[in-house]
DNA sequence: GGGCTGACTGACG
DNA sequence: ACGTCAGCCAGCC
């Protein structure tokens, strides 16, 4: 896989995230084969154009993108999917962080 | 064809 | 706890 670049792999992984769960940029990057390619993932999400549930991809600290209108949309979508939020306004990663299974990754 | 930028992360001072 | 530095890949000038 990844013949089209890490890009395709990232989309593939992001699409595997089930409804009501979330994953971090770094997590997806690591799965995609990148050790510190979180930026690539973030950029991929920006360019996804809705092709993948980018709203399920958040920062490692449970927060959304620092300052963007997208943050509001993301939070709203996550709430609709049943993702829990902490008092600080961050995602309850302990409950909603996606735990990728080997079976799911084998489809990559 | 070279260099900068970006929805990030983790380590260091 | 906060600011800075370096590392990854693809797209744009």
PDB file of C-alpha atoms (C1' of nucleotides) in Angstrom, chain C:
ATOM      1  C1'  DA C   1       3.958  25.434  33.434  1.00  0.00           C
ATOM      2  C1'  DC C   2       5.678  27.950  29.050  1.00  0.00           C
ATOM      3  C1'  DG C   3       8.665  28.877  24.928  1.00  0.00           C
ATOM      4  C1'  DT C   4      11.779  26.862  21.558  1.00  0.00           C
ATOM      5  C1'  DC C   5      13.859  23.273  18.303  1.00  0.00           C
ATOM      6  C1'  DA C   6      13.851  19.548  15.331  1.00  0.00           C
ATOM      7  C1'  DG C   7      11.523  15.882  12.481  1.00  0.00           C
ATOM      8  C1'  DC C   8       8.205  13.925   9.044  1.00  0.00           C
ATOM      9  C1'  DC C   9       5.637  14.391   3.802  1.00  0.00           C
ATOM     10  C1'  DA C  10       3.216  16.678   0.112  1.00  0.00           C
ATOM     11  C1'  DG C  11       2.005  20.919  -2.286  1.00  0.00           C
ATOM     12  C1'  DC C  12       3.056  25.526  -3.924  1.00  0.00           C
ATOM     13  C1'  DC C  13       6.140  29.577  -5.523  1.00  0.00           C
TER      14       DC C  13
END
